[in-house]
Short mmCIF file of C-alpha atoms in Angstrom, two decimals:
data_model
loop_
_atom_site.label_atom_id
_atom_site.label_comp_id
_atom_site.label_asym_id
_atom_site.label_seq_id
_atom_site.Cartn_x
_atom_site.Cartn_y
_atom_site.Cartn_z
CA UNK A 1044 0.00 0.00 0.00
CA UNK A 1045 1.47 3.36 -1.01
CA UNK A 1046 0.93 6.84 0.32
CA UNK A 1047 -1.56 7.50 -2.48
CA UNK A 1048 -3.68 4.55 -1.38
CA UNK A 1049 -4.02 5.93 2.14
CA UNK A 1050 -4.84 9.41 0.94
CA UNK A 1051 -7.60 8.17 -1.35
CA UNK A 1052 -9.25 6.26 1.50
CA UNK A 1053 -8.94 9.19 3.88
CA UNK A 1054 -10.35 11.66 1.38
CA UNK A 1055 -13.24 9.39 0.47
CA UNK A 1056 -14.40 9.10 4.07
CA UNK A 1057 -13.25 12.40 5.55
CA UNK A 1058 -16.08 14.35 7.19
CA UNK A 1059 -16.89 17.81 6.00
CA UNK A 1060 -16.19 20.78 8.22
CA UNK A 1061 -17.28 24.38 8.15
CA UNK A 1062 -14.16 26.58 8.03
CA UNK A 1063 -13.94 29.53 10.34
CA UNK A 1064 -14.31 32.76 8.37
CA UNK A 1065 -13.32 35.25 11.04
CA UNK A 1066 -11.33 35.35 14.27
CA UNK A 1067 -13.14 34.60 17.44
CA UNK A 1068 -14.35 31.64 19.52
CA UNK A 1069 -14.82 28.49 17.48
CA UNK A 1070 -18.01 26.44 17.55
CA UNK A 1071 -18.31 22.83 16.40
CA UNK A 1072 -19.19 22.44 12.70
CA UNK A 1073 -22.50 20.74 13.53
CA UNK A 1074 -24.61 21.64 16.58
CA UNK A 1075 -24.70 18.86 19.14
CA UNK A 1076 -21.58 17.12 17.83
CA UNK A 1077 -18.33 17.17 19.71
CA UNK A 1078 -15.25 18.26 17.73
CA UNK A 1079 -12.98 15.38 16.73
CA UNK A 1080 -9.31 15.78 17.64
CA UNK A 1081 -6.84 13.57 15.75
CA UNK A 1082 -3.47 12.80 17.32
CA UNK A 1083 -0.64 11.93 14.90
CA UNK A 1084 1.91 9.93 16.89
CA UNK A 1085 5.13 8.75 15.16
CA UNK A 1086 6.69 5.70 16.81
CA UNK A 1087 10.18 4.34 16.29
CA UNK A 1088 11.49 1.80 18.79
CA UNK A 1089 9.48 3.16 21.73
CA UNK A 1090 8.40 -0.17 23.23
CA UNK A 1091 9.45 0.83 26.76
CA UNK A 1092 7.29 3.94 26.86
CA UNK A 1093 4.28 3.40 24.58
CA UNK A 1094 2.00 1.96 27.26
CA UNK A 1095 2.79 4.74 29.73
CA UNK A 1096 2.27 7.39 27.05
CA UNK A 1097 -1.04 5.92 25.91
CA UNK A 1098 -2.28 5.65 29.48
CA UNK A 1099 -1.41 9.26 30.29
CA UNK A 1100 -2.84 10.62 27.05
CA UNK A 1101 -6.16 8.79 27.34
CA UNK A 1102 -6.42 9.79 31.01
CA UNK A 1103 -6.05 13.44 30.02
CA UNK A 1104 -8.61 13.09 27.21
CA UNK A 1105 -11.08 11.35 29.52
CA UNK A 1106 -11.24 14.55 31.54
CA UNK A 1107 -12.53 16.39 28.47
CA UNK A 1108 -15.97 14.92 27.68
CA UNK A 1109 -16.55 17.86 25.33
CA UNK A 1110 -14.08 16.32 22.86
CA UNK A 1111 -13.98 13.20 20.75
CA UNK A 1112 -10.61 11.88 19.60
CA UNK A 1113 -8.71 9.40 17.48
CA UNK A 1114 -5.11 8.28 18.00
CA UNK A 1115 -3.15 7.59 14.80
CA UNK A 1116 0.06 5.79 15.70
CA UNK A 1117 2.55 5.55 12.80
CA UNK A 1118 4.99 2.68 13.28
CA UNK A 1119 8.11 3.90 11.47
CA UNK A 1120 9.77 0.51 10.93
CA UNK A 1121 10.33 -0.26 14.62
CA UNK A 1122 12.40 -3.36 15.35
CA UNK A 1123 11.98 -3.62 19.13
CA UNK A 1124 8.43 -5.01 19.41
CA UNK A 1125 6.65 -1.64 19.34
CA UNK A 1126 4.29 -2.89 16.63
CA UNK A 1127 3.00 -5.73 18.82
CA UNK A 1128 2.12 -3.26 21.59
CA UNK A 1129 0.45 -0.91 19.12
CA UNK A 1130 -1.56 -3.79 17.66
CA UNK A 1131 -2.80 -4.70 21.15
CA UNK A 1132 -3.79 -1.07 21.75
CA UNK A 1133 -5.75 -1.02 18.48
CA UNK A 1134 -7.62 -4.17 19.49
CA UNK A 1135 -8.47 -2.94 22.98
CA UNK A 1136 -9.11 0.75 22.26
CA UNK A 1137 -11.51 1.72 19.49
CA UNK A 1138 -9.96 5.18 19.23
CA UNK A 1139 -6.62 3.76 18.01
CA UNK A 1140 -5.51 3.28 14.46
CA UNK A 1141 -2.01 2.04 13.56
CA UNK A 1142 -0.26 2.78 10.27
CA UNK A 1143 2.56 0.25 9.87
CA UNK A 1144 5.36 1.31 7.50
CA UNK A 1145 7.06 -1.31 5.33
CA UNK A 1146 10.40 0.03 6.62
CA UNK A 1147 11.84 3.03 8.40
CA UNK A 1148 11.18 6.22 6.44
CA UNK A 1149 12.00 8.82 9.08
CA UNK A 1150 10.20 11.01 11.57
CA UNK A 1151 9.10 13.74 9.16
CA UNK A 1152 7.65 11.21 6.71
CA UNK A 1153 5.83 9.46 9.58
CA UNK A 1154 4.18 12.76 10.46
CA UNK A 1155 3.11 13.11 6.83
CA UNK A 1156 1.55 9.63 6.78
CA UNK A 1157 -0.39 10.39 9.95
CA UNK A 1158 -1.72 13.62 8.45
CA UNK A 1159 -2.80 11.68 5.36
CA UNK A 1160 -5.18 9.50 7.36
CA UNK A 1161 -6.21 11.82 10.23
CA UNK A 1162 -9.85 12.89 9.99
CA UNK A 1163 -10.28 15.29 12.89
CA UNK A 1164 -11.51 18.86 12.94
CA UNK A 1165 -8.05 19.55 14.36
CA UNK A 1166 -4.84 17.50 14.21
CA UNK A 1167 -2.19 17.41 16.95
CA UNK A 1168 1.30 16.14 16.16
CA UNK A 1169 3.39 14.96 19.10
CA UNK A 1170 6.01 12.38 20.03
CA UNK A 1171 5.37 9.38 22.27
CA UNK A 1172 8.36 9.68 24.61
CA UNK A 1173 6.43 11.81 27.15
CA UNK A 1174 8.82 14.74 26.77
CA UNK A 1175 5.81 16.62 25.41
CA UNK A 1176 3.22 16.34 28.25
CA UNK A 1177 -0.14 15.03 26.96
CA UNK A 1178 -2.08 17.50 29.10
CA UNK A 1179 -0.44 20.38 27.25
CA UNK A 1180 -2.14 19.14 24.07
CA UNK A 1181 -5.47 20.12 25.62
CA UNK A 1182 -4.18 23.67 26.01
CA UNK A 1183 -3.51 23.65 22.28
CA UNK A 1184 -7.12 22.59 21.73
CA UNK A 1185 -8.37 25.46 23.88
CA UNK A 1186 -6.29 27.95 21.86
CA UNK A 1187 -7.71 26.44 18.65
CA UNK A 1188 -11.28 26.80 19.90
CA UNK A 1189 -10.52 30.43 20.67
CA UNK A 1190 -9.87 31.02 16.97
CA UNK A 1191 -6.26 30.03 16.19
CA UNK A 1192 -5.71 27.87 13.12
CA UNK A 1193 -2.15 26.80 13.98
CA UNK A 1194 -1.03 26.44 17.61
CA UNK A 1195 2.69 25.91 18.27
CA UNK A 1196 3.87 24.39 21.54
CA UNK A 1197 6.89 26.46 22.54
CA UNK A 1198 9.43 25.02 24.96
CA UNK A 1199 9.84 27.34 27.90
CA UNK A 1200 12.38 25.01 29.49
CA UNK A 1201 13.73 21.64 28.37
CA UNK A 1202 15.54 18.80 30.12
CA UNK A 1203 17.95 17.99 27.28
CA UNK A 1204 21.74 18.07 27.44
CA UNK A 1205 23.53 21.41 27.51
CA UNK A 1206 24.97 20.68 24.05
CA UNK A 1207 21.55 20.02 22.51
CA UNK A 1208 20.03 23.09 24.15
CA UNK A 1209 22.86 25.29 22.92
CA UNK A 1210 22.89 23.96 19.35
CA UNK A 1211 19.09 24.15 19.04
CA UNK A 1212 19.11 27.71 20.38
CA UNK A 1213 21.74 28.83 17.89
CA UNK A 1214 20.32 26.91 14.94
CA UNK A 1215 16.78 28.26 15.06
CA UNK A 1216 18.00 31.82 15.42
CA UNK A 1217 20.47 31.42 12.56
CA UNK A 1218 17.78 29.82 10.37
CA UNK A 1219 15.34 32.61 11.13
CA UNK A 1220 17.93 35.27 10.26
CA UNK A 1221 18.66 33.83 6.79
CA UNK A 1222 15.11 33.02 5.62
CA UNK A 1223 11.95 34.95 4.90
CA UNK A 1224 9.93 32.40 6.89
CA UNK A 1225 9.18 33.34 10.48
CA UNK A 1226 9.79 29.95 12.08
CA UNK A 1227 8.79 30.11 15.77
CA UNK A 1228 11.77 29.86 18.08
CA UNK A 1229 12.23 26.91 20.45
CA UNK A 1230 9.47 24.81 18.88
CA UNK A 1231 9.60 21.26 17.56
CA UNK A 1232 6.88 19.31 15.77
CA UNK A 1233 4.48 19.42 18.73
CA UNK A 1234 1.61 21.57 17.41
CA UNK A 1235 -2.06 21.66 16.48
CA UNK A 1236 -3.37 22.22 12.96
CA UNK A 1237 -6.89 23.17 11.99
CA UNK A 1238 -8.60 20.85 9.52
CA UNK A 1239 -8.15 23.16 6.55
CA UNK A 1240 -4.48 23.74 7.44
CA UNK A 1241 -3.88 19.98 7.64
CA UNK A 1242 -5.55 19.52 4.25
CA UNK A 1243 -3.32 22.18 2.71
CA UNK A 1244 -0.22 20.70 4.36
CA UNK A 1245 -0.99 17.35 2.74
CA UNK A 1246 -0.42 19.00 -0.63
CA UNK A 1247 3.27 19.56 0.21
CA UNK A 1248 4.95 16.36 -0.99
CA UNK A 1249 8.68 17.11 -1.07
CA UNK A 1250 10.86 14.27 0.17
CA UNK A 1251 13.41 16.23 2.23
CA UNK A 1252 10.81 17.53 4.62
CA UNK A 1253 11.09 20.11 7.37
CA UNK A 1254 7.51 20.09 8.62
CA UNK A 1255 7.86 22.83 11.23
CA UNK A 1256 9.21 25.18 8.55
CA UNK A 1257 6.48 24.27 6.07
CA UNK A 1258 3.77 24.94 8.66
CA UNK A 1259 5.28 28.29 9.61
CA UNK A 1260 5.43 29.31 5.94
CA UNK A 1261 1.73 28.65 5.35
CA UNK A 1262 0.42 31.70 7.14
CA UNK A 1263 -3.06 31.40 8.72
CA UNK A 1264 -3.74 32.56 12.27
CA UNK A 1265 -0.91 31.25 14.43
CA UNK A 1266 -0.35 31.39 18.16
CA UNK A 1267 1.86 29.73 20.77
CA UNK A 1268 1.39 27.86 24.02
CA UNK A 1269 4.44 27.73 26.30
CA UNK A 1270 5.25 24.62 28.30
CA UNK A 1271 8.06 22.96 30.24
CA UNK A 1272 9.45 19.99 28.37
CA UNK A 1273 10.05 16.90 30.49
CA UNK A 1274 12.77 14.28 30.39
CA UNK A 1275 12.39 11.27 28.14
CA UNK A 1276 10.35 8.60 29.94
CA UNK A 1277 12.42 5.62 28.74
CA UNK A 1278 14.89 4.58 26.09
CA UNK A 1279 17.30 6.74 24.11
CA UNK A 1280 16.70 9.71 21.86
CA UNK A 1281 15.85 8.84 18.26
CA UNK A 1282 17.51 12.05 17.08
CA UNK A 1283 21.27 11.57 17.56
CA UNK A 1284 23.72 14.16 16.31
CA UNK A 1285 23.79 12.69 12.79
CA UNK A 1286 20.01 12.92 12.34
CA UNK A 1287 19.91 16.35 13.96
CA UNK A 1288 22.51 17.56 11.47
CA UNK A 1289 20.55 16.09 8.56
CA UNK A 1290 17.33 17.76 9.73
CA UNK A 1291 19.21 21.05 10.12
CA UNK A 1292 20.49 20.80 6.52
CA UNK A 1293 16.96 20.04 5.29
CA UNK A 1294 15.68 23.10 7.12
CA UNK A 1295 18.31 25.40 5.60
CA UNK A 1296 18.08 24.05 2.05
CA UNK A 1297 14.27 24.00 2.14
CA UNK A 1298 13.78 27.64 3.07
CA UNK A 1299 16.97 29.49 2.24
CA UNK A 1300 19.35 30.05 -0.67
CA UNK A 1301 21.78 31.93 1.57
CA UNK A 1302 24.44 29.15 1.34
CA UNK A 1303 24.50 29.58 -2.44
CA UNK A 1304 24.80 33.35 -2.05
CA UNK A 1305 27.61 32.87 0.45
CA UNK A 1306 29.51 30.85 -2.16
CA UNK A 1307 29.35 33.83 -4.51
CA UNK A 1308 30.57 36.18 -1.81
CA UNK A 1309 33.30 33.76 -0.83
CA UNK A 1310 34.34 33.59 -4.48
CA UNK A 1311 34.80 37.35 -4.59
CA UNK A 1312 36.83 37.27 -1.36
CA UNK A 1313 39.05 34.50 -2.73
CA UNK A 1314 39.46 36.43 -5.98
CA UNK A 1315 40.62 39.52 -4.09
CA UNK A 1316 43.04 37.47 -2.01
CA UNK A 1317 44.35 35.81 -5.16
CA UNK A 1318 44.92 39.18 -6.83
CA UNK A 1319 46.73 40.38 -3.71
CA UNK A 1320 48.89 37.25 -3.84
CA UNK A 1321 49.72 37.87 -7.49
CA UNK A 1322 50.72 41.48 -6.76
CA UNK A 1323 52.87 40.31 -3.86
CA UNK A 1324 54.57 37.62 -5.98
CA UNK A 1325 55.34 40.11 -8.80
CA UNK A 1326 56.67 42.68 -6.34
CA UNK A 1327 58.96 40.12 -4.72
CA UNK A 1328 60.17 39.01 -8.14
CA UNK A 1329 61.02 42.58 -9.16
CA UNK A 1330 62.39 44.02 -5.94
CA UNK A 1331 63.68 41.00 -3.96
CA UNK A 1332 64.68 38.36 -6.50
CA UNK A 1333 67.20 36.91 -4.07
CA UNK A 1334 64.50 35.46 -1.77
CA UNK A 1335 61.79 34.45 -4.23
CA UNK A 1336 62.49 30.74 -3.62
CA UNK A 1337 61.12 31.11 -0.12
CA UNK A 1338 57.65 31.66 -1.56
CA UNK A 1339 56.98 27.92 -1.43
CA UNK A 1340 55.13 28.32 1.88
CA UNK A 1341 52.82 30.95 0.47
CA UNK A 1342 52.19 28.81 -2.59
CA UNK A 1343 51.11 25.87 -0.47
CA UNK A 1344 48.83 28.05 1.66
CA UNK A 1345 47.14 29.51 -1.42
CA UNK A 1346 46.71 26.11 -3.09
CA UNK A 1347 45.27 24.51 0.02
CA UNK A 1348 42.98 27.47 0.67
CA UNK A 1349 41.64 27.49 -2.85
CA UNK A 1350 41.23 23.71 -2.84
CA UNK A 1351 39.29 23.77 0.44
CA UNK A 1352 37.09 26.61 -0.79
CA UNK A 1353 36.29 24.73 -3.98
CA UNK A 1354 35.41 21.54 -2.12
CA UNK A 1355 33.18 23.42 0.31
CA UNK A 1356 31.42 25.14 -2.58
CA UNK A 1357 30.89 21.85 -4.39
CA UNK A 1358 29.44 20.35 -1.20
CA UNK A 1359 26.86 23.12 -0.83
CA UNK A 1360 25.92 22.95 -4.50
CA UNK A 1361 25.72 19.16 -4.21
CA UNK A 1362 23.25 19.44 -1.32
CA UNK A 1363 20.87 21.50 -3.44
CA UNK A 1364 21.43 19.34 -6.52
CA UNK A 1365 20.70 16.23 -4.44
CA UNK A 1366 17.33 17.70 -3.44
CA UNK A 1367 16.49 18.34 -7.09
CA UNK A 1368 17.48 14.78 -8.03
CA UNK A 1369 15.44 13.26 -5.20
CA UNK A 1370 12.33 15.27 -6.11
CA UNK A 1371 12.70 14.51 -9.83
CA UNK A 1372 12.49 10.77 -9.17
CA UNK A 1373 8.87 11.15 -8.09
CA UNK A 1374 8.89 8.08 -5.84
CA UNK A 1375 6.28 7.59 -3.08
CA UNK A 1376 7.16 9.22 0.21
CA UNK A 1377 6.41 5.99 2.08
CA UNK A 1378 5.05 2.46 1.75
CA UNK A 1379 2.53 1.00 4.20
CA UNK A 1380 2.39 -2.68 5.09
CA UNK A 1381 -1.06 -2.41 6.68
CA UNK A 1382 -3.42 -0.17 8.63
CA UNK A 1383 -4.58 -1.74 11.88
CA UNK A 1384 -7.84 -0.63 13.48
CA UNK A 1385 -10.20 1.63 11.61
CA UNK A 1386 -12.75 4.37 11.58
CA UNK A 1387 -15.63 2.03 12.35
CA UNK A 1388 -14.03 1.05 15.64
CA UNK A 1389 -14.76 4.43 17.24
CA UNK A 1390 -18.15 5.25 15.78
CA UNK A 1391 -19.92 3.55 18.65
CA UNK A 1392 -18.83 6.16 21.17
CA UNK A 1393 -21.30 8.94 21.93
CA UNK A 1394 -20.67 12.02 19.86
CA UNK A 1395 -18.22 10.34 17.50
CA UNK A 1396 -18.57 10.90 13.78
#
């Protein structure tokens, strides 16, 4: 089953909503029906914490009888038994649906697959490691019902390592300074999207995805909810330095051409330095011919500097060219082995659509 298969099914059965036409408190699309909140929950080797997360999330949602909900878990090729736990949850809880990838496609693609099948009036994206407190998601819902169409969860404090806090702080500010997109600072993928925003986001199908940047670039009425991010409940982070660096590159190359412009500026600087070196070499040849042999050191410095500059420039150009090549292939973003659970499983609950 490909991504297109899932989208066709979701579109064929998706309920209609009445879009808000002006700011102000939101009312349910149909009188007497509770709004449906879809949770998109990427999972990759989270066997140790899934049960605790599900228990805490459902406990928080139980306290809000004014809402109906569905939980879309996306198993991103887990190899630690996470799928078995998710399957059990789908069998025991009619609100749960599990999208099982054929292999690991990555966190950003898992978010995309969840959005493709989510049917709610609003969609919340969050991780399952309990660093993003489930109760905070209800604050996002309240902000949405007050009229916001995109609600970002902004980290007031976070329990990550000093290195990760420092690099994240610097990266988001550097990214914001070199793009025209106002990407909210200190935010991850934990956010709420209105139905029409989620539908528009599904139209963005690039492979090298930076979802938080795409959402910020869409406009609409956006607001923030601040929260204190907790420690990971169990297991290890699924975003080591290598994946963090790759996501950072995707963010820069998706929303900025500054690296390409920097190459041009660097080229002019190198040209000026080269001209200065030529003038120096000619002057030494004319006025100090007795020591011109000693210029070997300068020659090596210039050659190495130019060689390094050229390799760096080729690397930046290659990053952009690689994106073009990947998009030109037109391959599916993901492949799904099966979808466990279904829409019919939750229709028996009062107020469900």
